[in-house]
Amino acid sequence: MAARSELLRPAFGEASPSLGRFVINPHSCSYRWWHMFLIMLVLYSAWASPFELSMEKAASIALVVTDLVVDVFFAIDIALSFFVAYHDTSTGLLITDCRKITMRYLKRPCFALDVASTIPLQIIYQLVTGKRQGLWGLLNLLRLWRLRRVSKLFARVEKDIRFNYLWTRLIKLLCVTLFALHFAACIYLWMAFNYKIKELTWIGSQIHSFEDRSVWFCYTCAVYWSITTLATVGYGDLHATNIGEMLFSIAFMLFNMGLTSYIIGNITNLVVRETSNTFKMRDMVQRVSEFVSMNRLPEAMREQMLASVQLRFRTDEQLQQEMLSELPKAVRSGVMKHLFKSAVESCYLFQGVSDSLIVQLVAEMKAEFFPPKANVILENETSTDCYIIISGEVEALTTLADGTEKHVKRIGPQGMAGEIGVMFSIPQPFTIRSRRLTQVVRISHIHLLQAVQPNTADGYIVFSNFIQYLESLKVQTKDVAFVSDHLWNGNSMVLERATEVAVDESKEAAHKMLPCKEPKRVVIHEQLPNATSTALHPSPGKLVLLPDSMQELMKLSEKKFGKAVRGILTVEGAEVEDIEVIRDGDHLFFS
């Protein structure tokens, strides 16, 4: 809205290429301040109109003059409404044509009501006839039509995140209640002052000659009876004494039933909304406790489960995941890049890789929180994910032959956990456990391979960083016998191959080390055999390793057969368009 309003006209008198010379931008600051000024005048009208109606002596000269001044401002607003641009509901476009603006305003019912609520009809009647207002004083209530501006204001403020929704709703409910009390009190006074037999009125039966009492004394009594009726207290000191008062009291009490239900429903909804997250957490904790008791799980496991559930709600992790899942993929990727790109770049495994690889990895990462002493990875579990530590600290543990756990090392922020099992496609060699509240981002095994495989240069850098880390880890743990037996001796062949990659610094060797990237062997032939031939392969082919792309495969065939290649066919004669569909051992024919 702010960006759009900057493109539109900011004030009344300024010209804009997108608006007409005299057209007013409804989003300009000047017009908004004008609306806020009118809101203050509306509040005055909401109080003064019923109050002046209640008794003639309340309409003093000062109030009458003030009313006329207020009417002048609303008359100015009517004139301005013929030049205020509006948004077409069907297209969403801002209509700036003065003719369309004028015709739209004239055809709407609000124009007639705006005019009727601005013309001081009761004053004109009194000046022309010289009589008291009587029933014509009810025309004064037409000014209450202006209250629609307050309703629109609250509707706009409730959607504005700069204002607290709870307090906005409470203020709105308070304003509705106060206006109902004031309006009912004024009607009670009007009925009493316009009844022929003053002693047969609600106030005349208790206070004789109340007409001679001050305006504020009578108004206070009326408010007192109004609020006792609204609160359904009914002390009995004031009560209806004629048919008119009884009928109005019936209508007022029916209205109070609806108003009370509306207020209770709104407050209940607000309270439930504020405590809904707590209710969800308590319900989840109860379900976890029942699950633990039913399955007779150990106490330590119960504590871990409860701590994880409570932490999930305290950090709003569930709400964050739901919110991010509703965003478009590009926006979600941008958010994750802003949050975690620096942490991934600082991680040892991805130092020196291209920015595109970092963006691919960050886009699909998922953030998680772990409470203290929670298991992030279990020893010997399947290697499906590795983790980057954003904040907090974890420790690596290994299990000895007697079943006890032994500390291996600590991993702090920007460190990694679980990458050994993922890179070698072996069960996780260590248990990873949080030492305090820890935030991590999770990278799945599949996503890591999908991001690294197409980028041979980045894959070589990743493996070089990984081999250097293994060498440093071997030096750090050379005196710890159980680590050497568990990792180095148990995986000596893998580590020897990894060391060869680091020494040779060969891109091809690093490419072969990538899991699931074992080269395919195919047999290539110069041309496809004829349909009448009895032999499947009339000419001997050549066994080669399948390259990474179709272009490299075509260049390889040109080199082998000395002819330009226009297409690649299978045994069945189908044309190959994607290198990924070729399987190990396939026979390929070149045309």
XYZ file of C-alpha atoms in Angstrom:
591
model
C 0.000 0.000 0.000
C 2.817 2.395 0.836
C 4.610 1.683 -2.426
C 1.420 2.155 -4.391
C 0.547 5.394 -2.601
C 3.955 6.827 -3.497
C 3.124 6.374 -7.148
C -0.210 8.129 -6.708
C -1.036 11.706 -5.938
C 0.077 12.645 -2.371
C -2.149 15.689 -1.731
C -5.252 17.601 -2.798
C -3.765 20.402 -4.804
C -0.887 18.639 -6.538
C -1.163 17.406 -10.076
C -0.173 13.909 -11.058
C 0.272 12.329 -14.486
C -1.788 9.308 -13.403
C -4.664 11.441 -11.996
C -6.714 14.299 -13.324
C -5.968 17.859 -12.379
C -8.698 18.009 -9.744
C -8.857 14.328 -8.819
C -7.997 13.445 -5.201
C -5.921 10.392 -4.398
C -7.759 8.387 -1.704
C -4.443 6.994 -0.411
C -2.706 10.331 0.081
C -1.634 11.404 3.547
C -3.603 14.646 3.331
C -6.860 12.872 2.569
C -6.272 10.369 5.383
C -5.700 13.206 7.860
C -8.914 14.814 6.623
C -10.734 11.563 7.321
C -9.283 11.364 10.832
C -10.466 14.937 11.492
C -13.965 13.978 10.353
C -13.885 10.961 12.691
C -13.489 13.351 15.634
C -16.493 15.324 14.399
C -18.468 12.079 14.030
C -17.827 11.226 17.687
C -19.148 14.656 18.645
C -22.265 14.165 16.485
C -22.885 10.729 18.015
C -22.969 12.303 21.470
C -24.645 15.647 20.709
C -27.511 14.492 18.432
C -29.324 12.251 20.984
C -28.396 14.611 23.840
C -29.999 17.651 22.158
C -33.056 15.560 21.303
C -33.548 14.412 24.904
C -34.618 17.862 26.204
C -35.007 21.207 24.516
C -33.051 23.156 27.093
C -30.040 20.933 26.378
C -29.848 22.494 22.905
C -28.059 25.634 24.049
C -26.811 28.356 21.726
C -23.251 27.064 22.017
C -24.254 23.547 20.962
C -26.375 24.849 18.066
C -23.477 26.941 16.737
C -21.106 24.021 17.113
C -23.523 21.784 15.211
C -23.680 24.258 12.345
C -19.868 24.442 12.148
C -19.682 20.632 12.111
C -22.296 20.492 9.356
C -20.212 22.883 7.270
C -17.208 20.516 7.437
C -19.350 17.569 6.340
C -20.773 19.666 3.515
C -17.189 20.280 2.369
C -16.591 16.519 2.480
C -19.647 15.973 0.260
C -18.167 18.380 -2.282
C -14.793 16.638 -2.136
C -16.429 13.220 -2.668
C -17.165 14.228 -6.287
C -13.404 14.304 -6.950
C -12.099 11.316 -4.947
C -10.807 8.480 -7.137
C -12.049 4.982 -6.367
C -11.099 1.381 -7.080
C -13.296 -0.586 -9.465
C -14.381 -3.755 -7.642
C -14.434 -5.827 -10.844
C -11.028 -4.855 -12.228
C -9.214 -3.451 -9.191
C -8.127 -0.416 -11.213
C -8.100 3.115 -9.811
C -10.809 5.112 -11.609
C -9.762 8.754 -12.100
C -12.382 9.922 -14.601
C -14.299 12.811 -12.955
C -17.485 11.959 -14.831
C -17.470 8.357 -13.635
C -16.650 9.451 -10.086
C -19.556 11.914 -10.057
C -22.105 9.493 -11.522
C -21.079 6.750 -9.111
C -21.510 9.002 -6.077
C -24.872 10.394 -7.235
C -26.317 6.921 -7.892
C -25.354 5.547 -4.497
C -27.830 5.831 -1.549
C -25.103 7.303 0.628
C -25.300 10.579 -1.324
C -28.910 11.228 -0.290
C -28.179 10.225 3.308
C -25.055 12.400 3.415
C -27.073 15.409 2.291
C -29.968 14.671 4.667
C -27.622 14.273 7.629
C -25.853 17.560 6.830
C -28.816 19.907 6.324
C -29.990 21.226 9.756
C -33.653 20.351 9.117
C -34.763 20.756 12.749
C -33.314 24.281 12.949
C -34.897 25.263 9.648
C -38.277 23.939 10.829
C -38.068 25.932 14.050
C -37.048 29.133 12.260
C -39.801 28.829 9.637
C -42.704 27.795 11.885
C -41.588 29.328 15.155
C -42.739 26.166 16.902
C -40.852 23.793 19.110
C -39.219 20.865 17.469
C -41.515 18.094 18.742
C -41.329 15.034 16.514
C -39.308 17.030 13.995
C -36.474 16.819 16.481
C -36.083 13.162 15.500
C -34.605 14.405 12.235
C -31.583 15.325 14.318
C -30.843 11.608 14.534
C -30.032 11.523 10.825
C -26.571 12.685 11.836
C -25.973 9.215 13.270
C -25.546 8.086 9.649
C -22.043 9.479 9.983
C -21.162 6.620 12.353
C -20.464 4.436 9.313
C -17.107 6.222 9.081
C -16.163 4.916 12.536
C -17.165 1.394 11.515
C -14.937 1.597 8.419
C -12.092 2.959 10.535
C -12.227 0.007 12.933
C -12.427 -2.434 10.005
C -9.266 -0.884 8.523
C -7.382 -0.751 11.844
C -8.191 -4.404 12.614
C -6.364 -5.396 9.419
C -3.380 -3.152 10.163
C -0.632 -5.226 11.796
C 0.824 -2.100 13.411
C -2.058 -2.148 15.904
C -2.732 -4.877 18.448
C -5.816 -6.792 17.360
C -6.921 -7.624 20.925
C -6.938 -4.009 22.110
C -8.554 -2.815 18.879
C -11.471 -5.203 19.351
C -11.826 -4.334 23.041
C -11.932 -0.599 22.276
C -14.545 -1.220 19.590
C -16.727 -3.209 22.002
C -16.365 -0.486 24.631
C -17.408 2.214 22.155
C -20.476 0.216 21.078
C -21.515 -0.294 24.714
C -21.061 3.369 25.682
C -23.041 4.562 22.671
C -25.882 2.138 23.460
C -26.019 3.442 27.059
C -25.960 7.080 25.950
C -28.592 6.620 23.254
C -30.981 4.724 25.563
C -30.557 7.341 28.309
C -31.407 10.147 25.869
C -34.505 8.314 24.628
C -35.675 7.816 28.228
C -35.261 11.557 28.844
C -37.051 12.472 25.611
C -40.035 10.273 26.552
C -40.207 11.803 30.030
C -40.035 15.426 28.880
C -42.621 14.906 26.095
C -45.196 12.973 28.173
C -48.264 14.996 29.170
C -48.516 13.847 32.805
C -45.029 14.282 34.228
C -45.829 12.337 37.395
C -46.550 9.226 35.332
C -42.995 8.995 33.969
C -40.063 6.973 35.198
C -38.293 10.028 36.619
C -41.388 12.068 37.578
C -42.676 9.315 39.867
C -39.486 9.616 41.926
C -38.417 13.238 41.489
C -41.118 15.924 41.465
C -40.612 18.980 39.249
C -37.688 17.313 37.485
C -38.168 19.755 34.589
C -36.702 22.482 36.769
C -33.620 20.452 37.664
C -30.347 20.878 35.771
C -29.695 19.134 32.485
C -26.801 17.089 33.854
C -28.822 15.890 36.868
C -31.538 14.485 34.615
C -28.952 13.008 32.241
C -27.154 11.285 35.133
C -30.407 9.687 36.309
C -31.153 8.496 32.787
C -27.673 6.974 32.379
C -28.062 5.253 35.755
C -31.347 3.608 34.699
C -29.896 2.737 31.287
C -26.863 0.959 32.704
C -28.870 -0.953 35.320
C -31.168 -2.144 32.542
C -28.216 -3.091 30.331
C -26.551 -4.970 33.185
C -29.901 -6.634 34.085
C -29.466 -5.510 37.699
C -32.852 -3.817 38.123
C -32.725 -2.294 41.620
C -36.383 -1.221 41.318
C -35.880 2.416 42.297
C -36.468 3.484 38.695
C -39.036 1.681 36.557
C -41.377 2.183 33.627
C -44.717 3.791 34.572
C -46.511 4.175 31.225
C -47.044 2.113 28.090
C -44.468 3.984 26.000
C -41.713 3.459 28.554
C -42.633 -0.194 28.909
C -42.492 -0.792 25.159
C -39.138 0.955 24.824
C -37.777 -0.962 27.846
C -38.832 -4.220 26.198
C -37.078 -3.266 22.968
C -33.999 -2.071 24.869
C -33.723 -5.299 26.867
C -34.066 -7.394 23.715
C -31.276 -5.319 22.193
C -29.222 -5.828 25.372
C -29.546 -9.590 25.016
C -28.054 -9.412 21.536
C -25.368 -6.915 22.576
C -24.361 -9.035 25.565
C -24.129 -12.155 23.401
C -22.042 -10.223 20.861
C -19.649 -8.951 23.540
C -19.303 -12.330 25.276
C -18.750 -14.084 21.948
C -16.074 -11.612 20.877
C -14.214 -11.686 24.186
C -14.380 -15.495 24.271
C -12.985 -15.647 20.748
C -10.168 -13.251 21.657
C -9.231 -15.207 24.784
C -9.299 -18.541 22.962
C -7.209 -17.062 20.151
C -4.573 -15.874 22.617
C -4.418 -19.230 24.423
C -4.945 -21.623 21.488
C -1.232 -22.384 21.204
C -1.116 -23.253 24.915
C -4.108 -25.572 24.539
C -2.437 -27.335 21.619
C 0.786 -27.772 23.583
C -1.011 -29.187 26.651
C -3.003 -31.556 24.438
C 0.169 -32.770 22.724
C 1.948 -33.242 26.066
C -1.005 -35.273 27.333
C -0.958 -37.472 24.249
C 2.797 -38.031 24.577
C 2.400 -39.022 28.245
C -0.338 -41.483 27.349
C 1.779 -42.942 24.535
C 4.769 -43.371 26.864
C 2.665 -45.061 29.537
C 0.938 -47.364 27.048
C 4.210 -48.541 25.516
C 6.194 -48.500 28.803
C 9.007 -46.414 27.395
C 12.023 -45.537 29.581
C 11.883 -42.366 31.648
C 14.816 -40.811 29.784
C 13.008 -41.269 26.459
C 9.850 -39.776 27.944
C 11.766 -36.685 29.043
C 13.274 -36.273 25.570
C 9.879 -36.535 23.901
C 8.236 -34.041 26.251
C 11.135 -31.604 25.945
C 10.962 -31.774 22.139
C 7.199 -31.174 22.080
C 7.364 -28.214 24.475
C 10.313 -26.697 22.634
C 8.478 -26.992 19.330
C 5.643 -24.839 20.638
C 7.861 -22.387 22.522
C 9.879 -21.630 19.406
C 6.758 -21.618 17.177
C 8.574 -24.070 14.918
C 5.320 -25.646 13.772
C 3.810 -22.264 12.937
C 6.933 -21.242 11.014
C 6.840 -24.390 8.879
C 3.122 -23.910 8.139
C 3.680 -20.267 7.233
C 6.642 -21.017 4.949
C 4.802 -23.872 3.226
C 2.035 -21.468 2.171
C 4.467 -19.075 0.479
C 5.407 -19.350 -3.221
C 8.573 -21.347 -3.841
C 10.585 -18.323 -4.976
C 9.617 -16.334 -1.862
C 10.331 -19.311 0.399
C 13.746 -19.801 -1.213
C 14.522 -16.111 -0.716
C 13.627 -16.333 2.982
C 15.784 -19.413 3.524
C 18.652 -17.797 1.628
C 18.474 -14.719 3.850
C 18.385 -16.815 7.032
C 20.937 -19.540 6.402
C 23.167 -18.717 3.424
C 25.971 -17.237 5.547
C 25.969 -20.282 7.841
C 26.234 -22.703 4.896
C 29.036 -20.686 3.292
C 30.983 -20.788 6.581
C 30.607 -24.564 6.902
C 33.871 -26.382 6.069
C 32.250 -28.743 3.540
C 31.052 -25.935 1.248
C 33.895 -23.466 1.489
C 34.968 -22.361 -1.984
C 31.982 -23.745 -3.901
C 29.958 -21.648 -6.333
C 27.137 -19.389 -5.209
C 24.640 -21.336 -7.313
C 25.323 -24.523 -5.337
C 24.814 -22.676 -2.047
C 21.474 -21.309 -3.275
C 20.328 -24.792 -4.382
C 21.196 -26.271 -0.998
C 19.636 -23.492 1.070
C 16.360 -23.497 -0.899
C 15.338 -26.944 0.370
C 16.762 -26.801 3.885
C 14.548 -27.238 6.950
C 15.300 -25.588 10.278
C 14.809 -27.515 13.520
C 15.335 -26.910 17.221
C 16.580 -29.483 19.724
C 16.348 -29.127 23.516
C 19.333 -29.976 25.725
C 20.343 -33.662 25.849
C 18.210 -34.589 22.819
C 19.462 -37.092 20.270
C 19.877 -35.526 16.837
C 21.402 -38.650 15.221
C 21.605 -42.194 16.570
C 24.661 -44.380 16.026
C 24.267 -46.994 13.240
C 21.013 -45.499 11.953
C 20.530 -45.141 8.192
C 22.262 -42.085 6.761
C 19.439 -39.969 5.351
C 20.350 -36.452 6.535
C 23.244 -34.335 7.666
C 22.997 -31.189 9.799
C 24.637 -27.767 9.986
C 24.727 -26.223 13.455
C 23.284 -22.680 13.405
C 23.409 -21.996 17.149
C 24.062 -24.025 20.263
C 26.365 -27.024 20.552
C 26.252 -30.785 20.041
C 28.638 -33.607 20.907
C 29.598 -36.769 19.041
C 29.453 -40.005 21.067
C 30.360 -43.595 20.291
C 29.246 -46.754 22.049
C 31.912 -49.033 23.546
C 31.775 -52.812 23.660
C 30.403 -52.767 27.216
C 27.488 -50.521 26.138
C 28.762 -47.279 27.675
C 29.025 -44.063 25.665
C 32.316 -42.288 25.120
C 32.767 -38.641 24.139
C 34.504 -38.040 20.789
C 34.296 -34.299 20.105
C 32.143 -31.207 20.383
C 30.635 -29.417 17.396
C 29.697 -25.751 17.670
C 28.048 -23.211 15.361
C 28.864 -23.557 11.626
C 29.957 -27.127 12.241
C 28.461 -30.259 10.651
C 27.083 -33.497 12.022
C 26.183 -36.696 10.198
C 28.075 -35.883 7.014
C 30.455 -38.885 7.324
C 27.633 -41.382 6.998
C 26.019 -39.394 4.181
C 29.190 -38.933 2.107
C 30.258 -42.608 2.379
C 26.693 -44.010 2.306
C 27.338 -45.972 5.483
C 25.406 -46.141 8.768
C 26.046 -43.162 11.014
C 29.294 -43.798 12.954
C 28.409 -41.556 15.927
C 25.500 -40.531 18.091
C 24.992 -36.758 17.911
C 23.412 -35.245 21.034
C 22.663 -31.602 21.825
C 24.409 -30.102 24.847
C 22.059 -27.095 25.101
C 19.273 -25.510 23.089
C 20.438 -25.978 19.494
C 19.145 -24.831 16.143
C 20.176 -26.793 13.055
C 19.343 -26.922 9.368
C 18.839 -30.310 7.799
C 20.132 -31.360 4.364
C 18.772 -34.596 2.973
C 21.102 -37.139 1.366
C 19.144 -37.079 -1.903
C 19.070 -33.296 -2.138
C 22.814 -33.048 -1.484
C 23.592 -35.498 -4.288
C 21.150 -33.824 -6.694
C 22.811 -30.476 -6.087
C 26.421 -31.736 -6.324
C 26.214 -34.244 -9.200
C 25.564 -31.776 -12.071
C 28.407 -29.521 -10.848
C 31.604 -31.514 -11.281
C 33.870 -28.674 -10.163
C 31.823 -28.051 -7.018
C 31.711 -31.797 -6.338
C 35.507 -31.927 -6.451
C 35.749 -28.988 -4.018
C 33.250 -30.598 -1.642
C 35.189 -33.874 -1.612
C 38.512 -32.128 -1.198
C 37.148 -30.248 1.830
C 35.750 -33.482 3.201
C 39.056 -35.361 2.836
C 40.941 -32.563 4.556
C 38.445 -32.700 7.402
C 38.917 -36.475 7.724
C 42.674 -36.045 7.897
C 42.342 -33.427 10.642
C 39.823 -35.605 12.501
C 42.221 -38.548 12.292
C 44.989 -36.437 13.834
C 42.659 -35.197 16.591
C 41.542 -38.716 17.527
C 44.729 -40.709 16.897
C 45.202 -41.369 20.594
C 41.585 -42.514 21.118
C 41.626 -46.243 20.472
C 37.889 -46.789 20.190
C 37.569 -44.108 17.496
C 40.363 -45.617 15.424
C 38.856 -49.087 15.666
C 35.368 -47.814 14.903
C 36.044 -45.447 12.019
C 39.511 -45.739 10.592
C 40.129 -49.510 10.734
C 36.521 -50.411 10.019
C 36.463 -48.272 6.873
C 40.094 -48.446 5.827
C 39.339 -49.169 2.171
C 37.039 -46.172 1.881
C 39.498 -43.889 3.595
C 42.387 -45.104 1.445
C 40.398 -44.295 -1.681
C 39.531 -40.892 -0.249
C 43.182 -40.222 0.530
C 44.155 -41.081 -3.035
C 41.707 -38.451 -4.266
C 43.246 -35.818 -1.999
C 46.788 -36.715 -3.117
C 46.124 -37.029 -6.867
C 43.946 -33.893 -6.965
C 42.287 -35.444 -9.971
C 38.853 -34.255 -10.961
C 38.080 -37.613 -12.619
C 39.010 -39.527 -9.497
C 36.858 -37.280 -7.343
C 34.020 -37.749 -9.805
C 34.259 -41.524 -9.414
C 34.202 -41.187 -5.641
C 30.735 -39.592 -5.688
C 28.101 -42.096 -4.535
C 25.559 -43.123 -7.158
C 27.859 -41.597 -9.839
C 29.527 -44.842 -10.994
C 30.066 -44.552 -14.777
C 27.879 -46.644 -17.073
C 29.371 -48.886 -19.750
C 27.657 -48.924 -23.158
C 28.399 -50.441 -26.570
C 28.336 -48.015 -29.492
C 27.828 -49.057 -33.129
C 28.376 -47.206 -36.361
C 24.828 -47.755 -37.728
C 21.557 -49.521 -36.897
C 21.262 -53.062 -38.457
C 18.733 -53.620 -41.273
C 15.362 -55.126 -40.453
C 16.087 -58.154 -42.737
C 19.386 -58.954 -41.039
C 19.439 -62.119 -38.903
C 22.283 -60.934 -36.743
C 21.484 -58.548 -33.946
C 24.764 -56.673 -34.386
C 26.192 -57.127 -37.870
C 29.309 -55.126 -37.038
C 31.289 -55.315 -33.784
C 30.727 -52.366 -31.483
C 33.041 -50.554 -29.115
C 32.684 -50.669 -25.316
C 33.013 -47.179 -23.808
C 32.182 -45.324 -20.588
C 29.043 -43.203 -20.916
C 29.911 -39.457 -20.749
C 27.939 -36.879 -18.773
C 26.052 -35.285 -21.696
C 24.658 -36.025 -25.135
C 27.081 -33.597 -26.757
C 30.087 -35.452 -25.284
C 28.629 -38.780 -26.430
C 28.263 -37.513 -30.006
C 31.832 -36.171 -29.998
C 33.034 -39.566 -28.723
C 31.277 -41.394 -31.602
C 32.682 -38.966 -34.166
C 36.140 -39.654 -32.766
C 35.642 -43.443 -32.853
C 33.983 -43.759 -36.290
C 35.227 -40.610 -38.059
C 31.755 -39.519 -39.169
C 29.484 -36.666 -38.176
C 26.615 -37.741 -35.903
C 23.053 -36.452 -36.330
C 21.247 -38.670 -33.797
C 21.520 -41.581 -31.374
C 19.192 -44.610 -31.605
C 18.470 -47.667 -29.460
C 18.219 -51.258 -30.684
C 14.469 -50.759 -31.208
C 15.128 -47.684 -33.377
C 13.928 -45.122 -30.806
C 15.817 -41.832 -30.749
C 17.606 -40.991 -27.491
C 17.099 -37.392 -26.306
C 18.224 -37.573 -22.666
C 21.492 -39.069 -21.396
C 19.787 -40.148 -18.155
C 17.560 -42.750 -19.880
C 20.555 -44.769 -21.051
C 21.196 -47.822 -18.876
C 24.350 -49.724 -18.145
C 25.051 -52.276 -20.937
C 22.821 -50.628 -23.596
C 23.716 -50.815 -27.298
C 23.598 -47.456 -29.072
C 23.566 -46.749 -32.810
C 24.563 -43.482 -34.483
C 22.967 -41.965 -37.563
